[in-house]
Coordinates of C-alpha atoms in Angstrom, one line a residue:
X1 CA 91.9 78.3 90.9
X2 CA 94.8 75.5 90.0
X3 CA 92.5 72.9 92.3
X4 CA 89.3 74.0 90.8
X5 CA 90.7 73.6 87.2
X6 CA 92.0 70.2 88.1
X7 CA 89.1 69.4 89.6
X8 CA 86.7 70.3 86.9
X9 CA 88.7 69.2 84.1
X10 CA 89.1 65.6 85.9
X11 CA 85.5 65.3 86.0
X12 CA 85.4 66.5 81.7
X13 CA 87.7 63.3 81.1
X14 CA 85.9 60.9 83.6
X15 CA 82.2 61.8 81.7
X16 CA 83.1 62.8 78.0
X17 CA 86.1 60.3 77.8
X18 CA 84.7 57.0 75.6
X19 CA 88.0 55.5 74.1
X20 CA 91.5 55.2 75.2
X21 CA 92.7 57.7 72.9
X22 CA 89.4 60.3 74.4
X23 CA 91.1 59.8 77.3
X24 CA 94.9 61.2 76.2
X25 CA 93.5 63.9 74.3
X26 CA 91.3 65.0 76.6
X27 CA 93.6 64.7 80.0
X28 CA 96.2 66.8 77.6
X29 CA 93.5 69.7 77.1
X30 CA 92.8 69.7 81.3
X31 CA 96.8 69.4 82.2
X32 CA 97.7 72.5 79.7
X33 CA 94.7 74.7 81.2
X34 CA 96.0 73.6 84.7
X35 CA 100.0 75.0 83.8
X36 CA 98.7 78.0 82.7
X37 CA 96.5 78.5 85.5
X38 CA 99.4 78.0 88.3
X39 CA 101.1 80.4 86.0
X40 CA 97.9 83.1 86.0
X41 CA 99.5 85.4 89.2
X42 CA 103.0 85.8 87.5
X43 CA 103.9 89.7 86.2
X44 CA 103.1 90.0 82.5
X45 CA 102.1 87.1 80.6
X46 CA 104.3 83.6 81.1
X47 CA 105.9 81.8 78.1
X48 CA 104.1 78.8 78.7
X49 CA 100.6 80.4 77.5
X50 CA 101.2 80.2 74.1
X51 CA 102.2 76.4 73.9
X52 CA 98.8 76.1 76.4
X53 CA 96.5 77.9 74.1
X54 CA 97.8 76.1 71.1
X55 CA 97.6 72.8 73.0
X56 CA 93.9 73.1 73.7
X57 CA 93.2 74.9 70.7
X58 CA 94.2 71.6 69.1
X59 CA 92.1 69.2 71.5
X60 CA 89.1 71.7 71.0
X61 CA 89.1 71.0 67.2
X62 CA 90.2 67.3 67.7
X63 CA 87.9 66.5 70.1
X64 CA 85.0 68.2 68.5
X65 CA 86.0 66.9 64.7
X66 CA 87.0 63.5 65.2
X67 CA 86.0 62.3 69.0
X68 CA 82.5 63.1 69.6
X69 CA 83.7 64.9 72.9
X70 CA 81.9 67.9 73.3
X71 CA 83.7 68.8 76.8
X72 CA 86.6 69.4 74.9
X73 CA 86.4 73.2 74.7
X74 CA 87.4 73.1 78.5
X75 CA 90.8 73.6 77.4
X76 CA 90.9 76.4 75.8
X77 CA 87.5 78.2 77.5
X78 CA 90.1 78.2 80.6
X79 CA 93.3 79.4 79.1
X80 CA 91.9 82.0 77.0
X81 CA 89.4 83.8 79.7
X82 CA 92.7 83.9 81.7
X83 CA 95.1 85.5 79.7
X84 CA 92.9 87.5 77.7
X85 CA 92.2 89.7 80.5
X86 CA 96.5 90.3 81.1
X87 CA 96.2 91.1 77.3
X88 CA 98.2 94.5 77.5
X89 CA 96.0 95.8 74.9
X90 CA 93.1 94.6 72.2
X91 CA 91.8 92.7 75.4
X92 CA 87.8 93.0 74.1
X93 CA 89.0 92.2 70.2
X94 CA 90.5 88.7 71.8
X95 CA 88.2 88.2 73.8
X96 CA 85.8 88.4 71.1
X97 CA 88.3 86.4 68.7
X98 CA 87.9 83.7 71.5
X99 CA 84.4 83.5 71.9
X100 CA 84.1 83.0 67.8
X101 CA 86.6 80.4 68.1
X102 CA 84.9 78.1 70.3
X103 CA 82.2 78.6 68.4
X104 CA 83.2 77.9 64.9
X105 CA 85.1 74.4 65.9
X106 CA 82.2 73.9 67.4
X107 CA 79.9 74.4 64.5
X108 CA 82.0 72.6 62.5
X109 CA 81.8 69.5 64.6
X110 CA 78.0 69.7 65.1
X111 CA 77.7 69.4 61.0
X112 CA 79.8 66.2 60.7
X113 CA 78.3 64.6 64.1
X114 CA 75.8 62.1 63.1
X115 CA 73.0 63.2 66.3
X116 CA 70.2 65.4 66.3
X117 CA 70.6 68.9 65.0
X118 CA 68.9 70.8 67.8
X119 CA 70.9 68.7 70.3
X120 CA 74.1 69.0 68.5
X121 CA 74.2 72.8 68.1
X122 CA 73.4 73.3 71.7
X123 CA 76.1 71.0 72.6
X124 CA 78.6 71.6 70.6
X125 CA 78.1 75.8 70.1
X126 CA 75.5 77.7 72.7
X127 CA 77.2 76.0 75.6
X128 CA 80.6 76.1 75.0
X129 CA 80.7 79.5 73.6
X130 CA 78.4 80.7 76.9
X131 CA 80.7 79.0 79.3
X132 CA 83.3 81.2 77.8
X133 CA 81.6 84.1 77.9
X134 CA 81.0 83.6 81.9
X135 CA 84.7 82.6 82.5
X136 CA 86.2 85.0 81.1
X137 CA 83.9 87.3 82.3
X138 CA 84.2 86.5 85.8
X139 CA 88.2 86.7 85.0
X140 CA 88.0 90.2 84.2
X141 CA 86.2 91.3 87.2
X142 CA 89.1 89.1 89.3
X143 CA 91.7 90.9 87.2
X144 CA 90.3 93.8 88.2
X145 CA 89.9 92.9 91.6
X146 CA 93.8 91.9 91.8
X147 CA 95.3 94.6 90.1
X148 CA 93.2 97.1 92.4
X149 CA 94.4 95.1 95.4
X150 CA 98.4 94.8 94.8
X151 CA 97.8 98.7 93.9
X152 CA 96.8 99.3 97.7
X153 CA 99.5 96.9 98.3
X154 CA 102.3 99.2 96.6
X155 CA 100.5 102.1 98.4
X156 CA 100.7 101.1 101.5
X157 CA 104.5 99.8 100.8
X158 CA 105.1 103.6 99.8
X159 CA 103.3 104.9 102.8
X160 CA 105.4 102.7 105.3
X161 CA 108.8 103.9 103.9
X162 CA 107.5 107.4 103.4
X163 CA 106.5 107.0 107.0
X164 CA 110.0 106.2 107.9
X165 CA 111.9 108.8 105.7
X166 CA 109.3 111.2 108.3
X167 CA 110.7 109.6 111.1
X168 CA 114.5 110.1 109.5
X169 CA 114.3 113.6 109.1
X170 CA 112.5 114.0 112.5
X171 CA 115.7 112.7 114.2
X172 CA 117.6 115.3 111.7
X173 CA 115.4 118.4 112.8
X174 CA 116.2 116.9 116.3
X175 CA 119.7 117.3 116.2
X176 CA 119.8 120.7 113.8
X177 CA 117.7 122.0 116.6
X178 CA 120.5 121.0 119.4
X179 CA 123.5 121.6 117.2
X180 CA 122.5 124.7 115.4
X181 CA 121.2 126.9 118.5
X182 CA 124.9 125.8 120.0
X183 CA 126.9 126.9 117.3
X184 CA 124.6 130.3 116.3
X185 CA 125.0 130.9 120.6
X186 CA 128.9 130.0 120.4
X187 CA 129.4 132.2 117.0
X188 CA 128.2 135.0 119.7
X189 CA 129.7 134.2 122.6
X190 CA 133.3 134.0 121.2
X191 CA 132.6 137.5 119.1
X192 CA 132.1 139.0 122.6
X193 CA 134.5 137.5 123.6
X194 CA 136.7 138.4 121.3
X195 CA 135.4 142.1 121.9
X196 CA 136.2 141.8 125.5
X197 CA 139.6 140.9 125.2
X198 CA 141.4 144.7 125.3
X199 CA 138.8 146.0 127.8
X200 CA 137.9 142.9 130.0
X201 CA 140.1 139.9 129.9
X202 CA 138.1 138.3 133.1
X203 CA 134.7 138.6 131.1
X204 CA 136.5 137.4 128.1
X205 CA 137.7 134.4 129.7
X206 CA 134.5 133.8 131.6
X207 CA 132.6 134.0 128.1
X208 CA 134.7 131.5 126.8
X209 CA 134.4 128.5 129.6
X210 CA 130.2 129.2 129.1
X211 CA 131.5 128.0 125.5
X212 CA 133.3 124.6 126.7
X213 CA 130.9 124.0 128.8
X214 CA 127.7 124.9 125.8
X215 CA 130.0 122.4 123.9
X216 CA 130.2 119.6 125.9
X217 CA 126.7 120.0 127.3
X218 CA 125.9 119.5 122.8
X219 CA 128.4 116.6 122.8
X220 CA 126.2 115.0 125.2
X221 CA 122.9 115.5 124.0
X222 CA 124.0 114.5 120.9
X223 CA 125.3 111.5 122.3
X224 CA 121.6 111.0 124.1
X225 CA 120.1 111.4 120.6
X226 CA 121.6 109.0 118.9
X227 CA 121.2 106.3 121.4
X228 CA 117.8 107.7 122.4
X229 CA 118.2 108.6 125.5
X230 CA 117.0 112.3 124.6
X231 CA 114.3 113.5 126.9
X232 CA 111.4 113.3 125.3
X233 CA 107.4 113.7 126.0
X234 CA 105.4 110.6 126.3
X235 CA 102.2 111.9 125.1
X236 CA 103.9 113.4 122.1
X237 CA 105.9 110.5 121.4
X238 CA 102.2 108.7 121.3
X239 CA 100.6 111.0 119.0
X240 CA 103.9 110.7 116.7
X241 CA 103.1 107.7 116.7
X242 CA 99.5 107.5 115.6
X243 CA 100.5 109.6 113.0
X244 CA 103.1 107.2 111.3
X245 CA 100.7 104.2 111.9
X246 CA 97.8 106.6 110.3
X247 CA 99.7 107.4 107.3
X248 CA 101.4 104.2 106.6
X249 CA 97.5 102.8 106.4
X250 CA 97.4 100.9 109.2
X251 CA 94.7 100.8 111.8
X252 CA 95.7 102.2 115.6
X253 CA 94.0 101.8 118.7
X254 CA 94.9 103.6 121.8
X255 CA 93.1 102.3 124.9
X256 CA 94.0 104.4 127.9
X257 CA 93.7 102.5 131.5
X258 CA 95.6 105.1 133.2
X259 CA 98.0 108.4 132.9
X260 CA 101.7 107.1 132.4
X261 CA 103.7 108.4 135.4
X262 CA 106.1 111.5 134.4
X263 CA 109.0 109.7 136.0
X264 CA 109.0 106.6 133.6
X265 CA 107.2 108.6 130.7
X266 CA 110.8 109.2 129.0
X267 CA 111.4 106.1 129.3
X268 CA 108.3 104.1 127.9
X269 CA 108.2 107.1 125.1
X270 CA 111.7 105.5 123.8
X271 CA 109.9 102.3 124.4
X272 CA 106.9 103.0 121.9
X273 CA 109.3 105.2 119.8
X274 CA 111.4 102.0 119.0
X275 CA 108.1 99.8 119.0
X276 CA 107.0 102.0 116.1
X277 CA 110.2 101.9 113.9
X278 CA 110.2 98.2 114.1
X279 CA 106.5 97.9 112.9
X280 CA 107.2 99.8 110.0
X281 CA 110.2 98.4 109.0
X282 CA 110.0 94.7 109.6
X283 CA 106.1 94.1 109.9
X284 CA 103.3 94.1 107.4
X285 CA 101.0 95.1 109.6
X286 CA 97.1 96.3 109.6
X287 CA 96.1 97.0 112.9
X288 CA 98.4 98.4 115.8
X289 CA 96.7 98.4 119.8
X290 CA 98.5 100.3 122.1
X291 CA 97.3 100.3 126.0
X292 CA 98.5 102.4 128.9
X293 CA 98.0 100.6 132.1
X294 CA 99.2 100.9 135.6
X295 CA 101.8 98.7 134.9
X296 CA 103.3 100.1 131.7
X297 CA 102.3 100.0 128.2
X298 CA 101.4 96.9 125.8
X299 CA 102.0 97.6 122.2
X300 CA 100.5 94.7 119.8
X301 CA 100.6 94.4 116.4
X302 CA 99.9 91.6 113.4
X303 CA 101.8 90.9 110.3
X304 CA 104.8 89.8 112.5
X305 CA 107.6 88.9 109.7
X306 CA 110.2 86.5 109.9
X307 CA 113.2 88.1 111.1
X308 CA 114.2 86.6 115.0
X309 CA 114.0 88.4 117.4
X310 CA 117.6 88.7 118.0
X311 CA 117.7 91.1 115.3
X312 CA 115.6 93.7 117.1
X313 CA 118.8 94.9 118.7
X314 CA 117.2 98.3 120.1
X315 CA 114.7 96.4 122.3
X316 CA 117.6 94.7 123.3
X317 CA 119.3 97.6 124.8
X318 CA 115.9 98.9 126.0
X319 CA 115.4 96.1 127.9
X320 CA 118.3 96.8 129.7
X321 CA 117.6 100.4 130.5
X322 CA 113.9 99.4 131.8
X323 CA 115.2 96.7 134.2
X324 CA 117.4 99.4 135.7
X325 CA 114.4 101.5 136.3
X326 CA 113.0 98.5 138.0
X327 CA 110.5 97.3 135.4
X328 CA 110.8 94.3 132.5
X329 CA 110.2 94.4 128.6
X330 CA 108.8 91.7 127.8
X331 CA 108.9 90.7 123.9
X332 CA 106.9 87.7 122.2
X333 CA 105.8 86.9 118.5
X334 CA 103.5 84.0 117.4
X335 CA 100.5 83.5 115.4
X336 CA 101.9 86.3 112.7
X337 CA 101.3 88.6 116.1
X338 CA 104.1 90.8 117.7
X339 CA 103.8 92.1 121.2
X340 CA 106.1 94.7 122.9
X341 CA 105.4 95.4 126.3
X342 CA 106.8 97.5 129.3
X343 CA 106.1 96.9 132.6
X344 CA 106.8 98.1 136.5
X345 CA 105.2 95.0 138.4
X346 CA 106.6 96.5 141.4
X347 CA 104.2 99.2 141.3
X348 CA 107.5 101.9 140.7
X349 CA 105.0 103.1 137.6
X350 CA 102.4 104.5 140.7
X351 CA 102.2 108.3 140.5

């Protein structure tokens, strides 16, 4: 739009311009028009509108009273079918008051020029007030246009996070699930034991190592939960994921080559599980393909963002864990792409 105005209001001076002083007026009406323009996209309405309006306000009646230059509405036919549009309120009344405006400086300049009535008027009134109309028209229907699309912006935002507050308070019914059948089983165990004690110490006693080792058999699952080494499913871990993708508004493919071998299924589940945290939280993305071949899987999304890669610090540790198992992540971004994928080029991923 900034280029355009410039553009356009270049061409106004270079036709309508006849005199030096044409030329400073006029160039004054096309520079305000293009400041408020570079200003259109900012929240709310900027500061420098006002001096803008009142800028070409003052080359419209100028130019149309004293310099013959009938182009000189461009001005204000620009900053006012921008703005009035952002209007919070009254946006029809001054959109109206604009129109009339244009119109009236205009009249009044077509009575004190010394050409052809007929020519005048439609010079000076019909087609500046009609170019008006049309701009800001057209600006209404864009304002629509943008609000409606940084409302799906803010959506989608919401869905993203909401997708990974889901993915939060999976992990905490994960570990409620582990911790809270231990401790329900070891309230038990200990009452027995505790029953057993003047009747049957050996039970007792027997009852109460099956509570270490409950305990430390929790301690370590824990421990595999946090750093994701849990068992989990692959398949379920893949339609976890379509979920998150699916509710955070972004487009998921799943192309299946192959079954995923159950031996390396755990593994390339916490492979896709990590993949689809990171898309969430550091990508803007739109569309997510996810393939299952023989050699793996191949995760590959857009709306890469500019953190390094160094700062994925779970794939870093994955990597690790698949080249123990014999197979390679491989990780590469470019061209606003991102692409995470796990593979067994030995063949080890064969069922």
């Amino acid at each position: 739009m900034a280029v355009v105005t410039l553009s356009v209001g270049t061409l106004v001076v270079a036709v309508d311009a006849r005199t030096w002083l044409g030329t400073v007026v006029l160039s004054t009406g096309v520079i305000a028009a293009f400041v408020a323009t570079i200003r259109w996209t900012a929240v709310g309405i900027p500061r420098v509108v006002l001096p803008c309006l009142i800028v070409t306000a003052a080359v419209w009646i100028v130019g149309s009273l004293a310099l013959d230059a009938h182009t000189a509405f461009y001005g204000i036919s620009v900053v006012g079918s921008l703005y009035a549009p952002k209007l919070p309120r009254h946006r029809v009344l001054a959109t109206i008051g604009l129109v009339a405006f244009v119109a009236l400086v205009g009249a009044a300049g077509a009575l004190v020029a010394p050409d052809d009535t007929t020519d005048v008027l439609l010079l000076y009134v019909l087609v500046p007030a009609g170019v008006t109309v049309v701009v800001t028209s057209a600006t209404f229907a864009g304002q629509v246009f943008y609000d409606l699309v940084e409302e799906l912006e803010d959506s989608r935002e919401r869905e993203a996070e909401l997708a990974v507050v889901q993915e939060r308070m999976r992990f905490a019914s994960d570990l409620h699930d582990i911790q809270g059948h231990t401790l329900h089983v070891v309230k038990l165990k200990i009452t027995l034991a505790e029953r057993l004690l003047g009747t049957d110490i050996g039970r007792a006693g027997e009852e109460l190592r099956e509570v270490h080792a409950l305990v430390g058999d929790t301690i370590t699952q824990t421990k595999e939960l946090a750093y994701g080494q849990r068992r989990i499913n692959f398949y379920a871990e893949l339609e976890n994921a379509k979920n998150l993708f699916e509710a955070a508004g972004i487009y998921v493919r799943v192309k299946r080559e192959t079954e995923v071998a159950a031996r390396v299924g755990e593994l390339l589940g916490q492979v896709l599980r990590e993949t689809t945290t990171n898309i969430l939280r550091h990508a803007q993305a739109t569309y997510v393909r996810i393939t299952l071949s023989e050699a793996g899987i191949a995760v590959l999304n857009d709306g890469a963002g500019p953190a390094p890669l160094s700062g994925l610090s779970g794939l870093a540790t994955l990597r690790e864990r698949v080249a123990d198992n014999g197979g390679e992540l491989i990780v590469e971004k470019g061209d606003g792409r991102f692409l995470t994928r796990a593979q067994f080029p030995d063949g080890r991923n064969d069922r």
